[in-house]
Each structure stands twice: as C-alpha cells, then as structure tokens.
CSV table of C-alpha atoms in Angstrom, one decimal:
chain,number,residue,atom,x,y,z
A,34,UNK,CA,-9.9,40.6,-24.5
A,35,UNK,CA,-7.4,41.2,-26.9
A,36,UNK,CA,-9.6,41.0,-29.9
A,37,UNK,CA,-12.3,43.3,-28.2
A,38,UNK,CA,-9.4,45.9,-27.3
A,39,UNK,CA,-8.3,45.7,-30.9
A,40,UNK,CA,-11.5,46.8,-32.5
A,41,UNK,CA,-12.8,43.3,-33.2
A,42,UNK,CA,-9.5,42.2,-35.1
A,43,UNK,CA,-7.5,39.2,-33.9
A,44,UNK,CA,-4.1,40.8,-33.1
A,45,UNK,CA,-2.5,37.4,-32.2
A,46,UNK,CA,-1.2,34.5,-34.1
A,47,UNK,CA,-3.6,32.6,-36.0
A,48,UNK,CA,-3.0,29.2,-34.3
A,49,UNK,CA,-4.1,30.9,-30.9
A,50,UNK,CA,-7.5,31.3,-32.2
A,51,UNK,CA,-8.7,28.1,-32.3
A,52,UNK,CA,-6.9,27.3,-28.5
A,53,UNK,CA,-8.7,30.5,-27.3
A,54,UNK,CA,-12.0,29.2,-28.5
A,55,UNK,CA,-11.2,26.0,-27.0
A,56,UNK,CA,-10.7,27.1,-23.8
A,57,UNK,CA,-13.7,29.5,-23.6
A,58,UNK,CA,-16.0,26.7,-24.4
A,59,UNK,CA,-14.7,24.0,-22.4
A,60,UNK,CA,-15.0,26.0,-19.2
A,61,UNK,CA,-18.5,26.9,-20.1
A,62,UNK,CA,-19.3,23.1,-20.6
A,63,UNK,CA,-17.0,22.0,-17.7
A,64,UNK,CA,-18.8,24.1,-15.2
A,65,UNK,CA,-22.3,23.0,-16.7
A,66,UNK,CA,-21.7,19.4,-16.1
A,67,UNK,CA,-19.9,19.9,-12.7
A,68,UNK,CA,-23.1,21.9,-11.4
A,69,UNK,CA,-25.2,19.1,-13.1
A,70,UNK,CA,-22.8,16.5,-11.0
A,71,UNK,CA,-23.5,18.5,-7.7
A,72,UNK,CA,-27.1,18.9,-8.5
A,73,UNK,CA,-27.5,15.0,-8.8
A,74,UNK,CA,-25.4,14.4,-5.4
A,75,UNK,CA,-27.7,16.9,-3.6
A,76,UNK,CA,-30.7,15.3,-5.0
A,77,UNK,CA,-29.8,12.0,-3.9
A,78,UNK,CA,-28.7,13.1,-0.6
A,79,UNK,CA,-32.3,14.2,0.0
A,80,UNK,CA,-34.3,11.5,-1.6
A,81,UNK,CA,-32.2,8.7,-0.2
A,82,UNK,CA,-30.3,10.2,3.1
A,83,UNK,CA,-29.5,6.7,5.1
A,84,UNK,CA,-28.2,5.2,1.9
A,85,UNK,CA,-25.9,8.1,1.2
A,86,UNK,CA,-25.3,9.0,4.7
A,87,UNK,CA,-21.7,6.9,5.0
A,88,UNK,CA,-20.5,7.5,1.4
A,89,UNK,CA,-18.5,10.6,1.6
A,90,UNK,CA,-15.1,9.1,0.9
A,91,UNK,CA,-12.2,11.0,-0.8
A,92,UNK,CA,-12.0,8.6,-3.7
A,93,UNK,CA,-15.6,8.6,-4.5
A,94,UNK,CA,-15.8,12.3,-4.2
A,95,UNK,CA,-13.1,12.8,-6.7
A,96,UNK,CA,-14.3,10.5,-9.2
A,97,UNK,CA,-18.0,11.8,-9.1
A,98,UNK,CA,-16.4,15.6,-9.7
C-alpha cells in the first residue's frame, strides 16, 4: 500500500522490499495449499465415510493443516 500511495515508487528502506514480496507471495501459496488440503479431506470424507469417521483427533487435524 505504501508503494501505491507513493506513486509506484518504493518509499521504504530497500531491505524491506524482499520481505514485503515474501509475505505477499507466501500468503498466496499457503492459502492455496490449505484449500487444497481441505478439499482432499472433504473428498476423502465423501468417498470413504466409514473409514474416516473416527479420525478427527486434534493431532491429526493439526498435522494435516
């Protein structure tokens, strides 16, 4: 936002540019991977409802996430 407000000129220290890019792209990739993991879990719940019935333990859910 600072760059857009400054007329597309980076007003912050140069060391913060790669950090800002890392935060931006890592949030995109992590949210995409989380949605993929959630979709796989939902698919397995629909395809194999009896096998996954009792597997909602907290440790497994945290590990999958």
